[in-house]
mmCIF file of C-alpha atoms in Angstrom:
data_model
loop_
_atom_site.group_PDB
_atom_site.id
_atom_site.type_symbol
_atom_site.label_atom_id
_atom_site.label_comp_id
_atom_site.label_asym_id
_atom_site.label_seq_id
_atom_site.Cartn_x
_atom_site.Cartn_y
_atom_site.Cartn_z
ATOM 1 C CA UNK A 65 32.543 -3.609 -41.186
ATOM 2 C CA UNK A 66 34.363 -0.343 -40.400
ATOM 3 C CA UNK A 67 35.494 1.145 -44.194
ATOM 4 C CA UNK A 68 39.703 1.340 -44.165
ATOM 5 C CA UNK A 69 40.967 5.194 -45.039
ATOM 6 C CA UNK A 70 44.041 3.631 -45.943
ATOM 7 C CA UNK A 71 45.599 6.768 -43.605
ATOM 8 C CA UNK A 72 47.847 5.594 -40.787
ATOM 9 C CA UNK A 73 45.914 5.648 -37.279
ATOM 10 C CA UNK A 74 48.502 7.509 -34.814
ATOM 11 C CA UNK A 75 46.175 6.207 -31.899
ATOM 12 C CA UNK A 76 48.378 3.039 -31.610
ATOM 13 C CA UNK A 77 52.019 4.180 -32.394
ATOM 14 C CA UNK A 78 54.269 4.099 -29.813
ATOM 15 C CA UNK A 79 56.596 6.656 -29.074
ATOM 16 C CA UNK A 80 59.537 4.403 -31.161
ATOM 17 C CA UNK A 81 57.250 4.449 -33.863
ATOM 18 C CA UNK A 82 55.907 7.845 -34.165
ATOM 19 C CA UNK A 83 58.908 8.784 -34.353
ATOM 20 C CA UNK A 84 59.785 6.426 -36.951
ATOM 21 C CA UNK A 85 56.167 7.910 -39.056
ATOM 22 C CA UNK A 86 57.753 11.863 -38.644
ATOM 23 C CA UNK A 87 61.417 10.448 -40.061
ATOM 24 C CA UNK A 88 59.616 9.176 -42.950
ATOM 25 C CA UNK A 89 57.938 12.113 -43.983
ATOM 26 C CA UNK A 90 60.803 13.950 -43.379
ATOM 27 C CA UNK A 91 59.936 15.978 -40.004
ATOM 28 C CA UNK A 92 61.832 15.804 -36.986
ATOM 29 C CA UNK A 93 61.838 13.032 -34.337
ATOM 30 C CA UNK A 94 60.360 16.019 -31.835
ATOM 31 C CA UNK A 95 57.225 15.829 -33.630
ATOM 32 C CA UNK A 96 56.444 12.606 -32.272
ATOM 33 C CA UNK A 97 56.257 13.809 -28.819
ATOM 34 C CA UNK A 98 54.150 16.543 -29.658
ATOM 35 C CA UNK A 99 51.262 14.707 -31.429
ATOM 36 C CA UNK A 100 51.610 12.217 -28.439
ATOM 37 C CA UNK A 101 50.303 14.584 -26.185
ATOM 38 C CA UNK A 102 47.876 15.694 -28.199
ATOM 39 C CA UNK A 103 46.637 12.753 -28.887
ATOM 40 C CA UNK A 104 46.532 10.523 -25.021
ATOM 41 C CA UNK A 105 46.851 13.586 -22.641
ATOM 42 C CA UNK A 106 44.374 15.507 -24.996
ATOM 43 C CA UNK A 107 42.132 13.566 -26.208
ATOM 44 C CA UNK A 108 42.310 15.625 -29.178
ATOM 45 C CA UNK A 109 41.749 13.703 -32.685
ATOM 46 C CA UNK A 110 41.679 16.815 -34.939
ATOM 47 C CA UNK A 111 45.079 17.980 -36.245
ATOM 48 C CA UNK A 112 43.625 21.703 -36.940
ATOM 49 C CA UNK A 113 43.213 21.747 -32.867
ATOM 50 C CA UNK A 114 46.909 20.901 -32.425
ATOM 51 C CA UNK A 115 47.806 24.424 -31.869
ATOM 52 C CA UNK A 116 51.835 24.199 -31.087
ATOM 53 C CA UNK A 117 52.073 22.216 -34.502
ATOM 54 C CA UNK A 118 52.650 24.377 -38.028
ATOM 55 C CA UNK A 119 50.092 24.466 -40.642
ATOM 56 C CA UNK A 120 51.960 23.242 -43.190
ATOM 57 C CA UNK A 121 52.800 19.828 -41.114
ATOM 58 C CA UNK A 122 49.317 19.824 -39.922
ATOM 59 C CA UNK A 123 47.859 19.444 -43.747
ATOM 60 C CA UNK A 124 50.514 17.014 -44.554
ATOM 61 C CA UNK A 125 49.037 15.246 -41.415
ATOM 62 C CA UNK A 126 45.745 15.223 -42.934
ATOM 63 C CA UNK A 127 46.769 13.884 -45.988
ATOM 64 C CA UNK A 128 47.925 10.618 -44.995
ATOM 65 C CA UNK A 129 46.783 10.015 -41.034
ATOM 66 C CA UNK A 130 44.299 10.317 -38.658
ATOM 67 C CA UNK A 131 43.484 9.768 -34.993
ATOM 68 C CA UNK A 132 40.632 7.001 -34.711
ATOM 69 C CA UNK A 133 39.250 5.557 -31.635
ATOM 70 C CA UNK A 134 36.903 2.765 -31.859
ATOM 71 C CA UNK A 135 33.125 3.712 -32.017
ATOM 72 C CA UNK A 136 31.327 3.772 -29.040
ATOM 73 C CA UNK A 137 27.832 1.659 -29.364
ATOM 74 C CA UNK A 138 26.633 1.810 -25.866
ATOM 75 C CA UNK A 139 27.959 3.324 -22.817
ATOM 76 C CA UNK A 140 26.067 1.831 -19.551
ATOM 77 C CA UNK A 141 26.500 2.871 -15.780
ATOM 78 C CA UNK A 142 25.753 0.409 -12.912
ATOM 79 C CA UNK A 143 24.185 1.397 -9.743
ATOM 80 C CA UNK A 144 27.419 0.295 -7.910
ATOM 81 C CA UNK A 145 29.188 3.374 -10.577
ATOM 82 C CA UNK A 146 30.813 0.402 -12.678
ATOM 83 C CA UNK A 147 30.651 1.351 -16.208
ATOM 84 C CA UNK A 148 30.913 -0.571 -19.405
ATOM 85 C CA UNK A 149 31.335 0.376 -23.140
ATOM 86 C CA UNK A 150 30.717 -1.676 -26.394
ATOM 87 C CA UNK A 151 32.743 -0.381 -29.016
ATOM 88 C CA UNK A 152 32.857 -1.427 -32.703
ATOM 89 C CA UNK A 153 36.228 -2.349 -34.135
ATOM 90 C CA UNK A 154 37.442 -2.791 -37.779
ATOM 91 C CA UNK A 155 36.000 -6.534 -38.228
ATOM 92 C CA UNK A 156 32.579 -5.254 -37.331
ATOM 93 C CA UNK A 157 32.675 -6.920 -33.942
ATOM 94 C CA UNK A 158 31.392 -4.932 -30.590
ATOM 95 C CA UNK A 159 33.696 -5.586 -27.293
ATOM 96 C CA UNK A 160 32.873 -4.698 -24.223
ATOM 97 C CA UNK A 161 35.314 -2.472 -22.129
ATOM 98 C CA UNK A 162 34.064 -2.151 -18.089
ATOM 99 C CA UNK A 163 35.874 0.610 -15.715
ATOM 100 C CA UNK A 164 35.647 -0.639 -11.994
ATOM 101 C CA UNK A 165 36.015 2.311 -9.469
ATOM 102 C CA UNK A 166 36.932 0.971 -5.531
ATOM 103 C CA UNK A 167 38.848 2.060 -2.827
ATOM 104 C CA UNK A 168 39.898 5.527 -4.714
ATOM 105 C CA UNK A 169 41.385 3.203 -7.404
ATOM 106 C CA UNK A 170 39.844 3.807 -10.894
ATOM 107 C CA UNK A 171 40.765 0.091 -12.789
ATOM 108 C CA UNK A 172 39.974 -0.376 -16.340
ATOM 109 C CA UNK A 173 39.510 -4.146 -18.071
ATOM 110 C CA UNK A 174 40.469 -3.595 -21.475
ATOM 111 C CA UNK A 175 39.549 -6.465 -24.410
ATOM 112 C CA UNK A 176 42.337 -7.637 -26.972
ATOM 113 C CA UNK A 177 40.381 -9.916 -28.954
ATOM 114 C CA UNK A 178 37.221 -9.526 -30.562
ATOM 115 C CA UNK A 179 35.779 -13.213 -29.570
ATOM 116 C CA UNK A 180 38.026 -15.878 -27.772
ATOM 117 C CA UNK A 181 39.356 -18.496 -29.008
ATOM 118 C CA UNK A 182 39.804 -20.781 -26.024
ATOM 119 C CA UNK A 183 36.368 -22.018 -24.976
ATOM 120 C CA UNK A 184 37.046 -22.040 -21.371
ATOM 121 C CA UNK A 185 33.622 -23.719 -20.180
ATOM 122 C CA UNK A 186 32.318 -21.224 -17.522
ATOM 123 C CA UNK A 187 32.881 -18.169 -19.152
ATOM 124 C CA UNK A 188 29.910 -16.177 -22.133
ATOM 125 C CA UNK A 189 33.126 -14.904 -23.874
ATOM 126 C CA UNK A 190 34.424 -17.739 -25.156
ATOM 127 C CA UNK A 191 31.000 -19.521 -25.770
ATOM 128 C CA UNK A 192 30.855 -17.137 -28.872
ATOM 129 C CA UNK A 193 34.185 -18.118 -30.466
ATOM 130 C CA UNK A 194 36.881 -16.019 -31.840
ATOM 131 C CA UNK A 195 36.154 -12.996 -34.788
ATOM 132 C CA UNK A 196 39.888 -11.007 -34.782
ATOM 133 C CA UNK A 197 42.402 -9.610 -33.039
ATOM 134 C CA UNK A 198 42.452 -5.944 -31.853
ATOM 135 C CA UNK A 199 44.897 -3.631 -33.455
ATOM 136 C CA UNK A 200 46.700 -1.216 -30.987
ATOM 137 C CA UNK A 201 44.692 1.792 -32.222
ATOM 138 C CA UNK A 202 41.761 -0.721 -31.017
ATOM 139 C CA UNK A 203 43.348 -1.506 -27.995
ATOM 140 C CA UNK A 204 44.650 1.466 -26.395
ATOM 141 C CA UNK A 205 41.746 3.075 -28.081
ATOM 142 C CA UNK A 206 39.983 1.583 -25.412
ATOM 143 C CA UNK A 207 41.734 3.639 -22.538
ATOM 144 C CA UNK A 208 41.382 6.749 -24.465
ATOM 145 C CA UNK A 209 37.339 6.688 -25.456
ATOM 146 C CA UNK A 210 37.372 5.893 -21.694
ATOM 147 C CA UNK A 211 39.729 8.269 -20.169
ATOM 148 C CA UNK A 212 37.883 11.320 -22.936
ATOM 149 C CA UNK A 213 34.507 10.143 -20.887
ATOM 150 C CA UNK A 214 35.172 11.263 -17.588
ATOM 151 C CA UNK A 215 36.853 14.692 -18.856
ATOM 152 C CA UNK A 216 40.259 13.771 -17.006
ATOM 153 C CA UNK A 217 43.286 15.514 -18.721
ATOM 154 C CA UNK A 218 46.313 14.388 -17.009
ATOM 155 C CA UNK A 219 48.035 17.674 -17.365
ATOM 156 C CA UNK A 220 45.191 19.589 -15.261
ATOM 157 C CA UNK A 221 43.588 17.056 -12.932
ATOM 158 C CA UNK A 222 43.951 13.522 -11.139
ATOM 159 C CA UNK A 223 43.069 10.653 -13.656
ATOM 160 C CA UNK A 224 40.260 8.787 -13.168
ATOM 161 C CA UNK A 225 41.707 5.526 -14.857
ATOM 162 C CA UNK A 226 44.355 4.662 -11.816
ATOM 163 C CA UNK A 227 44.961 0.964 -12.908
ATOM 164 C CA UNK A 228 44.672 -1.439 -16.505
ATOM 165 C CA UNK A 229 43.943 -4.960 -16.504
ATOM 166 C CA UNK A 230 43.772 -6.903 -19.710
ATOM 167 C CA UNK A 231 41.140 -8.935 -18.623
ATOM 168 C CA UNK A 232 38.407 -8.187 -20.682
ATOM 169 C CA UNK A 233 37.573 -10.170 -24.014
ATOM 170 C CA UNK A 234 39.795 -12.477 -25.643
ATOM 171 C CA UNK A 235 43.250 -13.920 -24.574
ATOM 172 C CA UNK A 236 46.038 -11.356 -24.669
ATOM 173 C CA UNK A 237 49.132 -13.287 -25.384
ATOM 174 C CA UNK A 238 47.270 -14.586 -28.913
ATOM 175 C CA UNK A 239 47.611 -10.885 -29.736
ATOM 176 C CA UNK A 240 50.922 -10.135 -28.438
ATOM 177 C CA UNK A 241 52.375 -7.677 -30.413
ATOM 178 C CA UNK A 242 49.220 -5.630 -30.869
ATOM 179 C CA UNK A 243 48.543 -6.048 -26.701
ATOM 180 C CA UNK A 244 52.430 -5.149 -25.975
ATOM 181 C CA UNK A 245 52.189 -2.017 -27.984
ATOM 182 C CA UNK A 246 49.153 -0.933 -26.214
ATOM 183 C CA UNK A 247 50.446 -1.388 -23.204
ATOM 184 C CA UNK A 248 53.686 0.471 -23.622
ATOM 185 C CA UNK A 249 51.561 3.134 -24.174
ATOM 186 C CA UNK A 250 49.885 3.152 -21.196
ATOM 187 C CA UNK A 251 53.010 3.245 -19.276
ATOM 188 C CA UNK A 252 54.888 5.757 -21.215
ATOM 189 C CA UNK A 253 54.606 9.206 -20.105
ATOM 190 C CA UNK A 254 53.612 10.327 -23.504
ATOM 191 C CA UNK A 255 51.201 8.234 -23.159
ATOM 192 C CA UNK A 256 49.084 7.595 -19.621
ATOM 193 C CA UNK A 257 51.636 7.215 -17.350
ATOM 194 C CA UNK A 258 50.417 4.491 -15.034
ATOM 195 C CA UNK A 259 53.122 2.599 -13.350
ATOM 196 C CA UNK A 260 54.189 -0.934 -14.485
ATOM 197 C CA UNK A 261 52.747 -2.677 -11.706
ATOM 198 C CA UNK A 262 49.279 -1.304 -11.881
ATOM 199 C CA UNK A 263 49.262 -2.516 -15.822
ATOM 200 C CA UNK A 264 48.299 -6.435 -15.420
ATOM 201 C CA UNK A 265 48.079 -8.357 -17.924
ATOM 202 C CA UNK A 266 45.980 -11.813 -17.399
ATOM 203 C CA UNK A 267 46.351 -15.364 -19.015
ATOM 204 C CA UNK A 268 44.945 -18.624 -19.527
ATOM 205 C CA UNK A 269 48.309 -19.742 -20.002
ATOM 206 C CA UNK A 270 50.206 -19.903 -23.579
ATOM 207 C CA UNK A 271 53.127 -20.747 -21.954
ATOM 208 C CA UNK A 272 55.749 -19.840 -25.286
ATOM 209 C CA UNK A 273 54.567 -16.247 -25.223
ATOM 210 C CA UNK A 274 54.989 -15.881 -21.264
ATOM 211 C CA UNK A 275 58.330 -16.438 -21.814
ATOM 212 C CA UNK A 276 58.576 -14.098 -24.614
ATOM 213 C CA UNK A 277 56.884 -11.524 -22.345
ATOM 214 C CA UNK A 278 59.612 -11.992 -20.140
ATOM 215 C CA UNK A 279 62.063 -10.858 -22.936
ATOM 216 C CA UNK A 280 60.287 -7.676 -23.306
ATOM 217 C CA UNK A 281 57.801 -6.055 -20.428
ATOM 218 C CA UNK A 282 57.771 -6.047 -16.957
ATOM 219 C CA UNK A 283 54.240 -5.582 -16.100
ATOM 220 C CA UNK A 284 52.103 -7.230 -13.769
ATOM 221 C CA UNK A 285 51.175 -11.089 -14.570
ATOM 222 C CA UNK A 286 47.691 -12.671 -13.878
ATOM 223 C CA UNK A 287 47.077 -16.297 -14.163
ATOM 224 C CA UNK A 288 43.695 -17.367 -15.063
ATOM 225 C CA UNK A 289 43.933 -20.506 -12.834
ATOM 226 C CA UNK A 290 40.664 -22.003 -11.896
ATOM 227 C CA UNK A 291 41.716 -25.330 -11.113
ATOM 228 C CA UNK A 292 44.242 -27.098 -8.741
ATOM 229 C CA UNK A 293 44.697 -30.374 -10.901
ATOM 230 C CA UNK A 294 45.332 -31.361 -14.699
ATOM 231 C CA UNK A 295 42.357 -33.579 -15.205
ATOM 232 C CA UNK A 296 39.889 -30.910 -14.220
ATOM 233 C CA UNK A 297 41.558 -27.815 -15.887
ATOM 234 C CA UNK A 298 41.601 -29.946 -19.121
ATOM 235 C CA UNK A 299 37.662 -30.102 -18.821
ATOM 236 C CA UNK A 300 37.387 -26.134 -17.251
ATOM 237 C CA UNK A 301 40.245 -24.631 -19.599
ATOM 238 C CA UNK A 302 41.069 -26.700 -22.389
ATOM 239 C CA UNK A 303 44.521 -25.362 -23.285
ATOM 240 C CA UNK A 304 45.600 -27.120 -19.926
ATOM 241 C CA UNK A 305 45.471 -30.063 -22.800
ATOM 242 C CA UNK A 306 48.325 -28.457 -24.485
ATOM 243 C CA UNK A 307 50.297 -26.760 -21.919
ATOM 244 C CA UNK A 308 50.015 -28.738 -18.311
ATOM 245 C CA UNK A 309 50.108 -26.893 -14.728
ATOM 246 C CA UNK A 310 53.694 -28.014 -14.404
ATOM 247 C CA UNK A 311 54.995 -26.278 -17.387
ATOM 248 C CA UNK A 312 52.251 -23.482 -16.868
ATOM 249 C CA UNK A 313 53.542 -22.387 -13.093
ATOM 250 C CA UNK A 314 57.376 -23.016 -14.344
ATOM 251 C CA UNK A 315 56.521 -20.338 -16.972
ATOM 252 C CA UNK A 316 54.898 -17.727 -14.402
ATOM 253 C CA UNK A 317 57.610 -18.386 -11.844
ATOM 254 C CA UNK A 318 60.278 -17.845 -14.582
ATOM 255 C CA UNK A 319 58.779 -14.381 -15.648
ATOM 256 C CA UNK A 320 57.984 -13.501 -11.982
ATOM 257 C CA UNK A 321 62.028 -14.278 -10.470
ATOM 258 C CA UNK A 322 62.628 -11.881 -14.095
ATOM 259 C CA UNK A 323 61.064 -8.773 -12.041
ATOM 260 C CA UNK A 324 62.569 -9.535 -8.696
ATOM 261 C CA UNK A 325 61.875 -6.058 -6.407
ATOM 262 C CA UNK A 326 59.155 -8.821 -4.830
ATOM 263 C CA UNK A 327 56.552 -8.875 -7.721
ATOM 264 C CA UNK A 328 53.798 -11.923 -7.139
ATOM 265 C CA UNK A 329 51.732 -13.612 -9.510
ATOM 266 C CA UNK A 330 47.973 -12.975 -9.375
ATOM 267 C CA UNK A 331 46.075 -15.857 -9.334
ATOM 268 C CA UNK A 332 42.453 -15.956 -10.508
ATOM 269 C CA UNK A 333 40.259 -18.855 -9.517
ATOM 270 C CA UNK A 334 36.579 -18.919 -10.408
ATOM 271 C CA UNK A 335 35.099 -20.846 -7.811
ATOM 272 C CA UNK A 336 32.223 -23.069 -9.539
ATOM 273 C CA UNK A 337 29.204 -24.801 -6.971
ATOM 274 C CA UNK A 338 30.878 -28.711 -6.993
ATOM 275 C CA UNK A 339 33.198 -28.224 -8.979
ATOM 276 C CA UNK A 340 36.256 -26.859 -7.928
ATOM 277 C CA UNK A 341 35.182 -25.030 -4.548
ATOM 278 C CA UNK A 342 35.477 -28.622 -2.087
ATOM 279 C CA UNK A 343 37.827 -28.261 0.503
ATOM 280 C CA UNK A 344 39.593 -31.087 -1.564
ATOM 281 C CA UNK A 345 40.322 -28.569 -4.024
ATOM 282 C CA UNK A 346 41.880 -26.282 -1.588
ATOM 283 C CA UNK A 347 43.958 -28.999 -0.722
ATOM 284 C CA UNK A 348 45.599 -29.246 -4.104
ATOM 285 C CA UNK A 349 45.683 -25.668 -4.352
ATOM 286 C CA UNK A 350 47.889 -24.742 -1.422
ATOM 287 C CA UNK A 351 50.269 -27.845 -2.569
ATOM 288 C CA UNK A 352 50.219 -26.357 -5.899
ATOM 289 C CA UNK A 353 51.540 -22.997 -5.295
ATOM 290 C CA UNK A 354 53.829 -23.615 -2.587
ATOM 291 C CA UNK A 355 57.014 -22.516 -4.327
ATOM 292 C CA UNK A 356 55.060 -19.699 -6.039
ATOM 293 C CA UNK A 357 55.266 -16.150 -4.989
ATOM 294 C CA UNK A 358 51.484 -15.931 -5.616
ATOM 295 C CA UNK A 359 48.057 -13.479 -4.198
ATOM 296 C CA UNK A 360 45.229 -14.980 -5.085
ATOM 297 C CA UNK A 361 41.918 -13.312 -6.133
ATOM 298 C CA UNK A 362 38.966 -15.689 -5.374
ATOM 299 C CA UNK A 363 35.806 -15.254 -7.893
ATOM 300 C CA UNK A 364 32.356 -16.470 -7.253
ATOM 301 C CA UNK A 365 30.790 -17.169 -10.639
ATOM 302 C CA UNK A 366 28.632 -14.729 -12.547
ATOM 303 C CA UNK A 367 25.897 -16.667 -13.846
ATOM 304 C CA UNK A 368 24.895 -16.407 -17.632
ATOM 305 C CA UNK A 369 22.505 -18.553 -19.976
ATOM 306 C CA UNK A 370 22.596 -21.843 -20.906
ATOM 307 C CA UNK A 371 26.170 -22.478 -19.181
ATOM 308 C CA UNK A 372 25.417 -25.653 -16.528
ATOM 309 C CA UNK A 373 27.464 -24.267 -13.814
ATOM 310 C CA UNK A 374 26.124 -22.056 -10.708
ATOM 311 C CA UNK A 375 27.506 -19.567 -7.837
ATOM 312 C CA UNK A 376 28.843 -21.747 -4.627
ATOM 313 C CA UNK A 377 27.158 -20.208 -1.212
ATOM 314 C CA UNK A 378 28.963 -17.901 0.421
ATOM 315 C CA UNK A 379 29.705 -20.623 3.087
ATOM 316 C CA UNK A 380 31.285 -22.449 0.954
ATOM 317 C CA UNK A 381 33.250 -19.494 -0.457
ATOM 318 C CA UNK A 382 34.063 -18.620 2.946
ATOM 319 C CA UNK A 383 35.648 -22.053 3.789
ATOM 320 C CA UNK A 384 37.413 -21.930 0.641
ATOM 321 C CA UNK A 385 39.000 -18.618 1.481
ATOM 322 C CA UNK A 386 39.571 -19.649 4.760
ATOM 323 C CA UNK A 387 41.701 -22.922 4.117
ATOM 324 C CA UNK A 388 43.967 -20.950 2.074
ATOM 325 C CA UNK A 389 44.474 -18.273 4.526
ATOM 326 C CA UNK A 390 45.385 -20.718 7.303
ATOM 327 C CA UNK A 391 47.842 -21.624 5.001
ATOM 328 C CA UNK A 392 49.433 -18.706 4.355
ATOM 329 C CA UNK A 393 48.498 -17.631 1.271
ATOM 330 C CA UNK A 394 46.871 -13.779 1.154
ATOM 331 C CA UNK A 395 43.548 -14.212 -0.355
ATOM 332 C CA UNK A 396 40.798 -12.087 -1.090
ATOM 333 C CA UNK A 397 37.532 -12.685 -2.740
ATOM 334 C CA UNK A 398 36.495 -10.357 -5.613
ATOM 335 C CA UNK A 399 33.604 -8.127 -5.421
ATOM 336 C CA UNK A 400 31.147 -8.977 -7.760
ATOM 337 C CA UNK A 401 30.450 -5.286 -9.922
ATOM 338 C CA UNK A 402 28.155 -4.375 -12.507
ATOM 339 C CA UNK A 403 26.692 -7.673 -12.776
ATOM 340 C CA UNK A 404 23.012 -5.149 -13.610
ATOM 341 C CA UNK A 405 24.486 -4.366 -16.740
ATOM 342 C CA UNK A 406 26.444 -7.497 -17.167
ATOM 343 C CA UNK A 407 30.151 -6.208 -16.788
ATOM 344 C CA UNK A 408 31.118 -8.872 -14.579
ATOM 345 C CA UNK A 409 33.920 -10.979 -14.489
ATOM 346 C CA UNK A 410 33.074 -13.606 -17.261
ATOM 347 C CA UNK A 411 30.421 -12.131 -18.598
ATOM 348 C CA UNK A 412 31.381 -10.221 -21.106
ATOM 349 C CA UNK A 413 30.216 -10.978 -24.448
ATOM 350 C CA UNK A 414 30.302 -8.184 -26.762
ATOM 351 C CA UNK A 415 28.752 -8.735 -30.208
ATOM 352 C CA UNK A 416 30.852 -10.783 -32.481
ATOM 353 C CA UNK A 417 30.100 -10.495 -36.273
ATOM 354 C CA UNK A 418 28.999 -13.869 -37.309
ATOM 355 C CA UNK A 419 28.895 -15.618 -34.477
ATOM 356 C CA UNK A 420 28.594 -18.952 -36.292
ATOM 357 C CA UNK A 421 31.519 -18.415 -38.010
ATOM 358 C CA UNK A 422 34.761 -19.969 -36.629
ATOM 359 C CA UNK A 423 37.848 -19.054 -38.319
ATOM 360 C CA UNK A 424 40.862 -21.503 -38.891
ATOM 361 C CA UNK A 425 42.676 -19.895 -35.977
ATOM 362 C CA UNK A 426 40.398 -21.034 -33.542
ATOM 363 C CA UNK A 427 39.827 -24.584 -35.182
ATOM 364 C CA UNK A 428 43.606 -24.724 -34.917
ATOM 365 C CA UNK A 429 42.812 -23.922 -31.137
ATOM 366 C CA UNK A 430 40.765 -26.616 -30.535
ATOM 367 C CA UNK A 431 42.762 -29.184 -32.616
ATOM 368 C CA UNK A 432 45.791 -27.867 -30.434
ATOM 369 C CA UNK A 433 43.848 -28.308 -26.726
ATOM 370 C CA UNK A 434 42.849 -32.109 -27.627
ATOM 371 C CA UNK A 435 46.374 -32.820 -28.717
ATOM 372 C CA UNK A 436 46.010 -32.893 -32.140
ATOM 373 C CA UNK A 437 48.941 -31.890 -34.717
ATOM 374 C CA UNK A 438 49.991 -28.468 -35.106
ATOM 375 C CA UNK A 439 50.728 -25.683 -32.922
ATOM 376 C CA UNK A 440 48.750 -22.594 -31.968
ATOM 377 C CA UNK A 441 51.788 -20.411 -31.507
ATOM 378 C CA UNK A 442 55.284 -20.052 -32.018
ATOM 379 C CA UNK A 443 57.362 -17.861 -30.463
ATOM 380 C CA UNK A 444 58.531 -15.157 -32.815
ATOM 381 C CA UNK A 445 62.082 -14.460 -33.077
ATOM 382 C CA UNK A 446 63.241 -17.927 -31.827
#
């Protein structure tokens, strides 16, 4: 467990609220901008370096804030030049955060839960259960501990972090408010910059807070899909249970029609040896996302202990790829990276502090996904 200061971390404010922090101690709204750049164009998390800033306002600084980004555990490279970082967070958890370079495109999969709650059956995340949500600091802290590591400082040189996904541990929209303001920050100038439709944010589907993304971002959307029917998505993701494909794609086509300038849906589909990867499967897919504005990234499993399912042959990825390509949908199958140091898709894992723990929220989860009583979320506001 990471010991509290009880100072307010300025890694996570947005620009809104840092300015809101400087009114309160009585400095102008200016300020905010300032420290910003400091802080995610910088990488700078000592006041005393912030040279354009008074001394006077940089004790008061000191006095009741700081700049902390998680700590770094680890930091591994691949031989493909994927890299991935475990970082320790305030719960005493480690996630994993894994930067994918390809094509001169630099993309970063960022965790926003320590743990997952939603026990989808082929992936090592969610085999470990769910430990906390990520604060913003935690989140975005993520970026910057990664961004610091290649020496890129967007006011002198092109970034090497091009692209964010928010595919990494845990399910985002369980963290929403925490995830949102990380990503604002991402996209705000003050901040990293990078354009709203190379931040994508992926989900199994908690249908409520898709909408309520609608009301309040216009970033990319990912749909973790990974089957073309109810009865096996109830087995593969069990929050199907709660929130069915037909609600689920009315959702994503809802927030998609929101963007307009011809934004898609991403659809992921982990393709699982005789499971899901038949040409019977296909079938139901194409049918499925015919009135869906859709790409759709094919992944070939990443094997991991213990979990009863194996990689289909690239044949049978092939034919897969190539039934939904006759079809007219633009497919492409995802390179598996870093699988050496285990940064694949679904393998992340991270190290969870008491991993036989599971708190009430994810009992509620798994109450919720056999249709028991209750609710997981609500969306806030309404």
């Amino acid at each position: 467990m990471i010991q509290s200061t009880g100072k307010t971390n300025l890694l996570g404010l947005t620009q809104p609220k840092m300015e809101a922090f400087f009114e309160q101690l009585g400095e102008k709204r200016f300020r905010a901008g300032q420290i910003m750049k400091w802080i995610h164009h910088y990488g700078v998390d000592d006041f005393d370096a912030m040279t354009n800033v008074g001394k006077a306002l940089r004790e008061k600084l000191k006095a009741c804030a700081e700049i902390r980004g998680p700590e770094v555990v680890s930091e591994d490279i691949s031989k493909d030049g994927t890299r991935k970082w475990v970082v320790r967070v305030a719960s005493g958890s480690c996630v994993e955060t894994v930067y994918i370079p390809q094509n001169g495109r630099g993309t970063l999969c960022v965790s926003s839960q320590a743990g997952c709650a939603l026990d989808c059956s082929f992936c090592s995340t969610g085999k470990q259960g769910f430990n906390s949500d990520l604060t913003a600091a935690e989140i975005i802290g993520q970026v910057w501990v990664a961004n610091k590591s290649f020496g890129t400082i967007p006011a002198k040189m092109d970034r090497a972090i091009t692209n964010v996904v928010m595919m990494g541990m845990g399910e985002p929209l369980l963290n929403f408010d925490n995830v949102v303001d990380a990503m604002n920050l991402m996209m705000d100038d003050l901040g990293y910059g990078i354009s709203k439709r190379k931040v994508t944010l992926s989900t199994s589907g908690v249908v409520p807070m898709i909408h309520r993304l609608g009301e309040v971002t216009d970033v990319a959307l990912a749909l973790s899909l990974h089957a073309p029917n109810d009865e096996l998505r109830d087995q593969l993701v069990p929050l199907n249970k709660k929130y069915p494909l037909k609600e689920l794609l009315a959702a994503c086509n809802a927030y998609i029609g929101r963007l307009g300038e011809k934004r898609v849906l991403t659809v992921e589909y982990t393709l699982l040896k005789d499971v899901n990867d038949q040409p019977e499967h296909a079938v139901q897919m194409i049918e499925l996302l015919r009135n869906t504005p859709c790409k759709i990234n094919l992944i070939p499993f990443n094997p991991f202990p213990h979990s009863g399912y194996e990689r289909p042959s690239a044949n049978a990825i092939r034919r897969f790829q190539d039934m939904l390509h006759r079809a007219g949908y633009n497919v492409t199958v995802r390179t598996t990276r870093g699988e050496d140091i285990d940064a694949a898709c679904g393998q992340l894992v991270g190290q969870v502090a008491d991993r036989t723990r599971r708190s009430e929220r994810y009992i509620a989860v798994r109450q919720l996904a056999a249709d028991e009583p209750g609710s997981l979320v609500q969306p806030v506001g309404r």
